[in-house]
Coordinates of N, CA and C in Angstrom, one line a residue:
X1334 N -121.2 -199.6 -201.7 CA -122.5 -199.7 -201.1 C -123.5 -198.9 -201.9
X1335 N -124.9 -199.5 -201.9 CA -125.5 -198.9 -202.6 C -126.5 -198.0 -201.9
X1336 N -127.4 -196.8 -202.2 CA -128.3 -196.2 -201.5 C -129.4 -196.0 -202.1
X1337 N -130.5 -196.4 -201.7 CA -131.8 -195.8 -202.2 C -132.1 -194.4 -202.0
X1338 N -132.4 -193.3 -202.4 CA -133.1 -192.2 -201.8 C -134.4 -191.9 -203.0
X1339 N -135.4 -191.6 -201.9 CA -136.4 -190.9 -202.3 C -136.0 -189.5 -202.3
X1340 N -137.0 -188.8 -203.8 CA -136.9 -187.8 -204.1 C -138.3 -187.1 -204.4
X1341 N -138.7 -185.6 -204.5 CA -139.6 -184.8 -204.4 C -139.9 -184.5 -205.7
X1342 N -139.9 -185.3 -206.9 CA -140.1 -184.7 -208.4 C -140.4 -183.7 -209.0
X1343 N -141.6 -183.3 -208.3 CA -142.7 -182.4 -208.4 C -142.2 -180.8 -207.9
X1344 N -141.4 -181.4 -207.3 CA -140.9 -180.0 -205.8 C -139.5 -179.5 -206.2
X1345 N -139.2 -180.4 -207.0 CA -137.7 -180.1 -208.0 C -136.8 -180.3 -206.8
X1346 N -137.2 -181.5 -205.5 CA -135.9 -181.6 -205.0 C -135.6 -183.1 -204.9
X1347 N -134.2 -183.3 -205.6 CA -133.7 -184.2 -206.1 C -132.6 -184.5 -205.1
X1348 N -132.0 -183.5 -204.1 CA -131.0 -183.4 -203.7 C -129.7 -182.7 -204.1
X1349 N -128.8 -182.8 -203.1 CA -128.0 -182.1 -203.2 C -126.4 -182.7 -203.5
X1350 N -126.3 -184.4 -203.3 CA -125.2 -184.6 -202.8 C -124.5 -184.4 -204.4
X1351 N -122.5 -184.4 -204.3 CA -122.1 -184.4 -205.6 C -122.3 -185.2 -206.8
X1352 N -122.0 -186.5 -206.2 CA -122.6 -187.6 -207.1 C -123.6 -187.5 -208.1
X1353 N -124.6 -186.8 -207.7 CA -125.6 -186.8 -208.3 C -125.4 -186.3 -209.6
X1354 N -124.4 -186.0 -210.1 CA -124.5 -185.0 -211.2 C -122.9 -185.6 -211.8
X1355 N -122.5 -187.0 -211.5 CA -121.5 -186.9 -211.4 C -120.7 -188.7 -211.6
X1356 N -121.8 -189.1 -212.1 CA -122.0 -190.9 -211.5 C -123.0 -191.5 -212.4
X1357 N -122.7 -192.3 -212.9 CA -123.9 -193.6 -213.6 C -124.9 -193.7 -212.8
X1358 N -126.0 -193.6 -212.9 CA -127.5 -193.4 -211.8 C -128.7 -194.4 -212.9
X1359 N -129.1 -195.3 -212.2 CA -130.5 -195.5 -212.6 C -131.5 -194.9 -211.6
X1360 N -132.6 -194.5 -211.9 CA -133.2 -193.9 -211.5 C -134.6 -194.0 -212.3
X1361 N -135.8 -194.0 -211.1 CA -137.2 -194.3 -211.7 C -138.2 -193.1 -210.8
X1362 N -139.4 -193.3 -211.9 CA -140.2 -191.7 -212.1 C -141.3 -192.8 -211.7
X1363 N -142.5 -192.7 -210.9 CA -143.7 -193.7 -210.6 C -144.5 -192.8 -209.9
X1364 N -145.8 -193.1 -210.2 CA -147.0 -191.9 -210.0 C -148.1 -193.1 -208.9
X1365 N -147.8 -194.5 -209.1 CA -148.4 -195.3 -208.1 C -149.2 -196.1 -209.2
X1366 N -149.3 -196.0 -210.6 CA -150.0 -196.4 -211.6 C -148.8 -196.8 -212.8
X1367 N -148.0 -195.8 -212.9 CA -146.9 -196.2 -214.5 C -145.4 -196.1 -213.7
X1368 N -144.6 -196.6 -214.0 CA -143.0 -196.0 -213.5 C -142.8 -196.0 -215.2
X1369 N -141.5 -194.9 -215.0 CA -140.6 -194.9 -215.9 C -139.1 -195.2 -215.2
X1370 N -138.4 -195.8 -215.9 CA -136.8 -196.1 -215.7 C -136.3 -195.2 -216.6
X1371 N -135.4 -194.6 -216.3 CA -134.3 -193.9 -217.1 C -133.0 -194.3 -216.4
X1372 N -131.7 -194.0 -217.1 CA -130.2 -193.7 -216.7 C -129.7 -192.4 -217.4
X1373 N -128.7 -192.6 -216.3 CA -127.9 -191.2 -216.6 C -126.9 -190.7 -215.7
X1374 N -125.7 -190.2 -216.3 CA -124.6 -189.9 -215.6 C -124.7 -188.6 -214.9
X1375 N -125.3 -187.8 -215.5 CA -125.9 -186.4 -214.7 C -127.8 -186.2 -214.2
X1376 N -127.6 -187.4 -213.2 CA -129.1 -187.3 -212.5 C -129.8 -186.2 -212.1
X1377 N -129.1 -185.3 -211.5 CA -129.7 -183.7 -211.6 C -130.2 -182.6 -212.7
X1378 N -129.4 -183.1 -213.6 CA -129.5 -182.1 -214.9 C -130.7 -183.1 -215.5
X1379 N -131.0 -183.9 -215.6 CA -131.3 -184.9 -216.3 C -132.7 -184.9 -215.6
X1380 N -133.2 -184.5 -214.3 CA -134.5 -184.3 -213.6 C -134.7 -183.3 -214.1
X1381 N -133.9 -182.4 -213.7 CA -134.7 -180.8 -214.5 C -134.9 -180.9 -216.1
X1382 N -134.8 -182.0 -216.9 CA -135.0 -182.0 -218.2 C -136.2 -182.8 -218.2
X1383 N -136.5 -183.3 -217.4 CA -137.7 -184.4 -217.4 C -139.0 -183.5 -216.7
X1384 N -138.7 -182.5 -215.7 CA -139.5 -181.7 -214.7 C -140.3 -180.8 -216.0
X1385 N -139.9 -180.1 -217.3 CA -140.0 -179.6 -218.0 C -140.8 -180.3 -219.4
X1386 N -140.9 -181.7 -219.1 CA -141.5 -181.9 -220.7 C -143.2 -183.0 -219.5
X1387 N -143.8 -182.4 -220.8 CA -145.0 -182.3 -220.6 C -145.3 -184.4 -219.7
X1388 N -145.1 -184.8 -220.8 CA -144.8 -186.3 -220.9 C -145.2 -186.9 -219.4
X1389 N -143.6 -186.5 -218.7 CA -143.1 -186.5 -217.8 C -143.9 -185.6 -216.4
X1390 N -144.3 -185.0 -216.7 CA -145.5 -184.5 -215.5 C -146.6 -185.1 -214.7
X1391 N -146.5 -186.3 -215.4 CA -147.5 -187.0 -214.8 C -146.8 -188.2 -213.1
X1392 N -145.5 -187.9 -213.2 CA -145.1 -188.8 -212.1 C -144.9 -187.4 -210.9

C-alpha cells in the first residue's frame, strides 16, 4: 500500500516514522510555481541536506 504524506520543509518536519530513513522514497519539493523530484533511500537525511543548500530554500 502506498501513502502520501505531506510534509513541513521549511519547519524541518519531515516526520518521524522508520521508513523514512530506511526505504526507496520518491519524493517532491514544490513552492506552488517549480517542483523538484528527487529519490532516495534515506528521505530524512536527505531533507536535512536539501533544508541547507541555498538552491533548495526556495520550496
Amino acid at each position: 500500500m502506498f501513502k502520501i504524506i505531506e510534509g513541513d520543509f521549511k519547519n524541518n518536519i519531515y516526520g518521524n516514522e522508520e521508513y523514512l530513513d530506511n526505504w526507496p522514497m520518491l519524493y517532491l519539493l514544490e513552492n506552488g510555481k517549480q517542483i523538484y523530484i528527487g529519490e532516495s533511500n534515506h528521505v530524512k537525511t536527505r531533507m536535512t541536506q536539501h533544508s541547507s543548500n541555498i538552491e533548495k530554500k526556495i520550496f
